[in-house]
Coordinates of C-alpha atoms in Angstrom, one line a residue:
Chain H
X1 CA -17.3 -7.9 11.8
X2 CA -19.2 -10.0 9.2
X3 CA -18.3 -12.4 6.6
X4 CA -20.4 -13.8 3.8
X5 CA -19.2 -16.3 1.0
X6 CA -20.9 -15.9 -2.4
X7 CA -20.7 -18.2 -5.7
X8 CA -16.9 -16.7 -6.6
X9 CA -15.7 -14.1 -4.1
X10 CA -15.7 -13.5 -0.1
X11 CA -16.8 -10.2 1.8
X12 CA -15.7 -8.9 4.9
X13 CA -16.5 -5.5 6.8
X14 CA -13.5 -4.0 8.7
X15 CA -13.4 -1.3 11.6
X16 CA -12.3 2.2 10.1
X17 CA -9.1 2.0 11.5
X18 CA -5.4 1.7 10.7
X19 CA -5.0 -1.2 12.9
X20 CA -7.6 -3.4 10.8
X21 CA -4.9 -3.8 8.2
X22 CA -3.7 -6.9 9.6
X23 CA -6.8 -8.6 9.5
X24 CA -7.1 -7.4 6.0
X25 CA -4.1 -8.7 5.1
X26 CA -5.0 -12.0 6.5
X27 CA -8.7 -12.1 4.5
X28 CA -6.6 -11.2 1.6
X29 CA -4.7 -14.2 1.9
X30 CA -7.8 -16.1 2.5
X31 CA -9.6 -14.7 -0.3
X32 CA -6.7 -15.6 -2.8
X33 CA -6.7 -19.0 -1.6
X34 CA -10.4 -19.2 -1.9
X35 CA -10.5 -18.3 -5.3
X36 CA -7.5 -20.5 -6.4
X37 CA -5.6 -17.1 -7.2
X38 CA -1.5 -17.5 -7.1
X39 CA -0.1 -16.2 -3.9
X40 CA 2.2 -13.8 -6.3
X41 CA -0.9 -11.4 -6.4
X42 CA -1.3 -10.9 -2.9
X43 CA 1.0 -8.1 -2.6
X44 CA -0.4 -5.9 -5.5
X45 CA -4.1 -6.7 -3.5
X46 CA -2.7 -5.5 -0.4
X47 CA -1.0 -2.8 -1.6
X48 CA -4.3 -1.4 -3.8
X49 CA -6.3 -2.3 -0.7
X50 CA -4.5 -0.5 2.3
X51 CA -4.2 2.4 -0.3
X52 CA -7.8 2.9 -0.2
X53 CA -9.0 1.7 2.7
X54 CA -6.4 4.0 4.7
X55 CA -7.2 7.3 2.8
X56 CA -11.3 6.3 3.5
X57 CA -10.1 6.0 7.2
X58 CA -8.1 9.4 6.9
X59 CA -10.5 11.5 5.5
X60 CA -14.0 10.3 5.6
X61 CA -13.9 11.3 9.3
X62 CA -17.7 11.8 9.4
X63 CA -18.7 8.1 9.2
X64 CA -18.5 5.5 12.1
X65 CA -19.5 2.2 9.5
X66 CA -17.3 -0.2 8.9
X67 CA -15.6 -0.6 5.5
X68 CA -16.9 -3.4 3.5
X69 CA -14.0 -5.4 1.3
X70 CA -15.1 -7.8 -1.7
X71 CA -12.9 -9.7 -3.7
X72 CA -14.1 -11.6 -6.8
X73 CA -12.5 -13.5 -9.5
X74 CA -13.9 -13.1 -13.2
X75 CA -12.6 -13.8 -16.6
X76 CA -9.1 -13.7 -15.7
X77 CA -8.8 -10.6 -13.5
X78 CA -9.3 -10.2 -10.0
X79 CA -12.2 -7.5 -9.0
X80 CA -11.2 -5.9 -5.6
X81 CA -14.6 -3.8 -4.1
X82 CA -14.2 -1.4 -1.0
X83 CA -17.5 0.4 -0.1
X84 CA -17.7 3.3 2.4
X85 CA -21.0 3.9 4.2
X86 CA -22.4 7.2 5.3
X87 CA -19.7 9.3 3.7
X88 CA -19.0 12.5 1.3
X89 CA -18.4 11.8 -1.8
X90 CA -14.7 11.9 -3.0
X91 CA -14.2 10.5 -6.3
X92 CA -10.6 9.0 -6.4
X93 CA -10.6 8.5 -10.0
X94 CA -10.1 12.6 -10.2
X95 CA -7.1 12.9 -7.7
X96 CA -4.4 14.6 -9.8
X97 CA -1.7 12.7 -11.0
X98 CA 1.7 13.4 -9.1
X99 CA 4.9 14.4 -10.7
X100 CA 7.3 11.2 -9.8
X101 CA 10.3 12.9 -11.5
X102 CA 10.3 15.8 -9.3
X103 CA 13.8 15.9 -7.2
X104 CA 13.8 14.9 -3.7
X105 CA 13.7 18.3 -2.4
X106 CA 10.3 18.8 -4.2
X107 CA 8.8 15.2 -3.3
X108 CA 5.9 15.0 -0.7
X109 CA 4.0 12.1 0.0
X110 CA 0.6 13.5 -0.8
X111 CA -0.9 11.3 -3.7
X112 CA 1.5 8.7 -3.7
X113 CA -0.8 6.2 -2.9
X114 CA -3.6 6.9 -5.7
X115 CA -0.4 6.8 -8.4
X116 CA 0.8 3.4 -6.8
X117 CA -3.0 2.1 -7.2
X118 CA -3.3 3.4 -11.0
X119 CA -0.1 2.0 -11.6
X120 CA -0.7 -1.7 -10.8
X121 CA -4.5 -1.9 -11.6
X122 CA -5.8 -2.4 -15.0
X123 CA -9.1 -0.3 -14.4
X124 CA -10.3 1.8 -11.0
X125 CA -13.8 3.0 -11.0
X126 CA -15.7 5.1 -8.5
X127 CA -19.6 5.4 -7.7
X128 CA -21.3 7.5 -5.0
X129 CA -25.1 7.0 -4.4
X130 CA -27.1 7.5 -1.1
X131 CA -23.9 8.6 0.8
X132 CA -22.1 5.6 -0.2
X133 CA -18.7 5.5 -1.8
X134 CA -17.9 2.5 -4.1
X135 CA -14.5 1.7 -5.2
X136 CA -14.0 -1.2 -7.9
X137 CA -10.5 -2.0 -9.2
X138 CA -9.6 -4.8 -11.4
X139 CA -6.3 -6.5 -11.3
X140 CA -5.1 -8.5 -14.2
X141 CA -4.2 -12.3 -13.1
X142 CA -2.5 -13.5 -16.3
X143 CA 0.4 -13.9 -17.2
X144 CA 1.9 -11.9 -14.2
X145 CA 0.5 -9.5 -12.1
X146 CA 1.6 -6.0 -13.1
X147 CA 2.9 -5.2 -9.5
X148 CA 5.5 -8.1 -9.6
X149 CA 6.5 -8.4 -13.1
Chain A
X1 CA 4.3 -6.5 12.2
X2 CA 7.4 -4.9 11.5
X3 CA 10.9 -5.5 13.3
X4 CA 13.7 -3.0 13.1
X5 CA 17.1 -3.2 15.0
X6 CA 20.8 -2.7 14.7
X7 CA 22.7 -5.4 13.4
X8 CA 26.3 -6.1 14.8
X9 CA 27.6 -5.0 11.3
X10 CA 25.9 -1.6 12.0
X11 CA 23.4 -1.9 9.2
X12 CA 20.1 -1.5 10.2
X13 CA 17.4 -4.6 9.2
X14 CA 14.0 -4.3 8.5
X15 CA 11.8 -7.4 8.5
X16 CA 8.1 -7.7 8.1
X17 CA 5.9 -5.6 6.5
X18 CA 6.4 -1.6 6.4
X19 CA 2.5 -0.7 6.4
X20 CA 0.6 2.3 7.7
X21 CA 0.1 0.4 11.0
X22 CA 3.6 0.5 11.4
X23 CA 4.9 3.5 10.4
X24 CA 4.9 5.1 14.1
X25 CA 7.1 2.1 15.1
X26 CA 9.5 3.1 11.9
X27 CA 9.6 6.5 12.4
X28 CA 10.5 6.6 16.2
X29 CA 13.6 4.3 15.3
X30 CA 14.4 5.8 11.9
X31 CA 14.6 9.2 13.7
X32 CA 17.2 8.4 16.2
X33 CA 19.4 7.4 13.3
X34 CA 22.7 9.7 12.8
X35 CA 25.3 9.3 10.0
X36 CA 25.5 7.6 6.6
X37 CA 23.2 4.3 7.2
X38 CA 22.6 1.1 5.0
X39 CA 19.0 -0.5 5.7
X40 CA 19.1 -4.1 5.1
X41 CA 15.8 -5.2 3.5
X42 CA 16.1 -8.8 2.8
X43 CA 13.4 -9.5 5.3
X44 CA 11.3 -6.6 4.0
X45 CA 8.5 -8.9 2.5
X46 CA 6.2 -5.6 1.7
X47 CA 6.3 -1.7 1.6
X48 CA 3.0 0.6 0.7
X49 CA 3.3 4.4 0.5
X50 CA 3.0 4.7 3.7
X51 CA 6.2 3.0 4.4
X52 CA 8.1 4.9 1.7
X53 CA 7.2 8.6 3.2
X54 CA 8.7 7.3 6.3
X55 CA 11.8 6.3 4.4
X56 CA 11.6 9.6 2.6
X57 CA 11.5 12.0 5.3
X58 CA 14.7 9.7 6.7
X59 CA 16.2 10.1 3.3
X60 CA 15.9 14.1 3.4
X61 CA 17.0 14.6 7.0
X62 CA 20.2 12.4 6.8
X63 CA 21.1 14.2 3.2
X64 CA 20.4 17.3 4.7
X65 CA 23.2 16.7 7.5
X66 CA 25.3 15.7 4.6
X67 CA 24.7 11.7 5.0
X68 CA 23.3 9.1 2.9
X69 CA 20.8 6.8 3.2
X70 CA 21.1 3.1 1.2
X71 CA 18.9 0.0 0.9
X72 CA 20.3 -3.2 0.2
X73 CA 19.2 -6.5 -0.6
X74 CA 15.5 -5.3 -1.4
X75 CA 13.3 -8.0 -3.1
X76 CA 12.1 -7.6 -6.5
X77 CA 8.5 -6.5 -5.4
X78 CA 9.5 -3.8 -2.7
X79 CA 11.6 -2.7 -5.6
X80 CA 8.9 -2.4 -8.2
X81 CA 7.1 0.0 -5.8
X82 CA 10.2 2.4 -5.4
X83 CA 10.3 2.1 -9.1
X84 CA 6.4 3.3 -9.5
X85 CA 7.0 5.9 -7.3
X86 CA 10.0 7.1 -9.5
X87 CA 12.0 7.1 -6.1
X88 CA 14.6 4.4 -7.5
X89 CA 16.4 7.5 -9.1
X90 CA 16.4 9.1 -5.5
X91 CA 16.8 6.2 -3.0
X92 CA 20.0 4.2 -3.5
X93 CA 18.2 0.9 -4.0
X94 CA 20.1 -2.7 -4.3

């Protein structure tokens, strides 16, 4: 596990397995404290990171590389960046929106994670080059995190 | 970490985090529930789509058998996840 502190953010790499979530949540708490971000935002950051990290683990089976997570604070926002190396392209921003108004008999879990990410972030972007997927999310810090209002 | 247990009053309490790493633990417990059930979520700090999916499967199974699944003492942040998912109209979330 690598660890590198830069001017304002913190970056760490995690093994591509679901059991890495505990370490990821600890890292998020540590990063937010280091960036002097209110812990009220921790729920939202954990949610978006879990949803996208688990997607990478489940669907990019061809890679054995660790997944990098970086958290920065910029202009009243949190910038959360996940980087997945040696993978095929999958643009999460193009994933179809789910219909949350369907009745229980027609509901399935598919697509719910991306829907939640879209709901609680201010922006979501995807970049793919040299077999590397990079997902960036902006989360508004003030006045209240969108996921907890 | 997630802890699930049946309390003396018959409610099932969830404590901790219901995330993707805990769904197998949750599923193995919830799959054994029979009859209408109340989940006490006072100690549930966090839920993701993976956790919601387990509850969704449990709700469908119980409703198909003519029973109900009620979630009580749900904190606002967890409640918001249900609302964003459009499931606050499907689950009884209090």
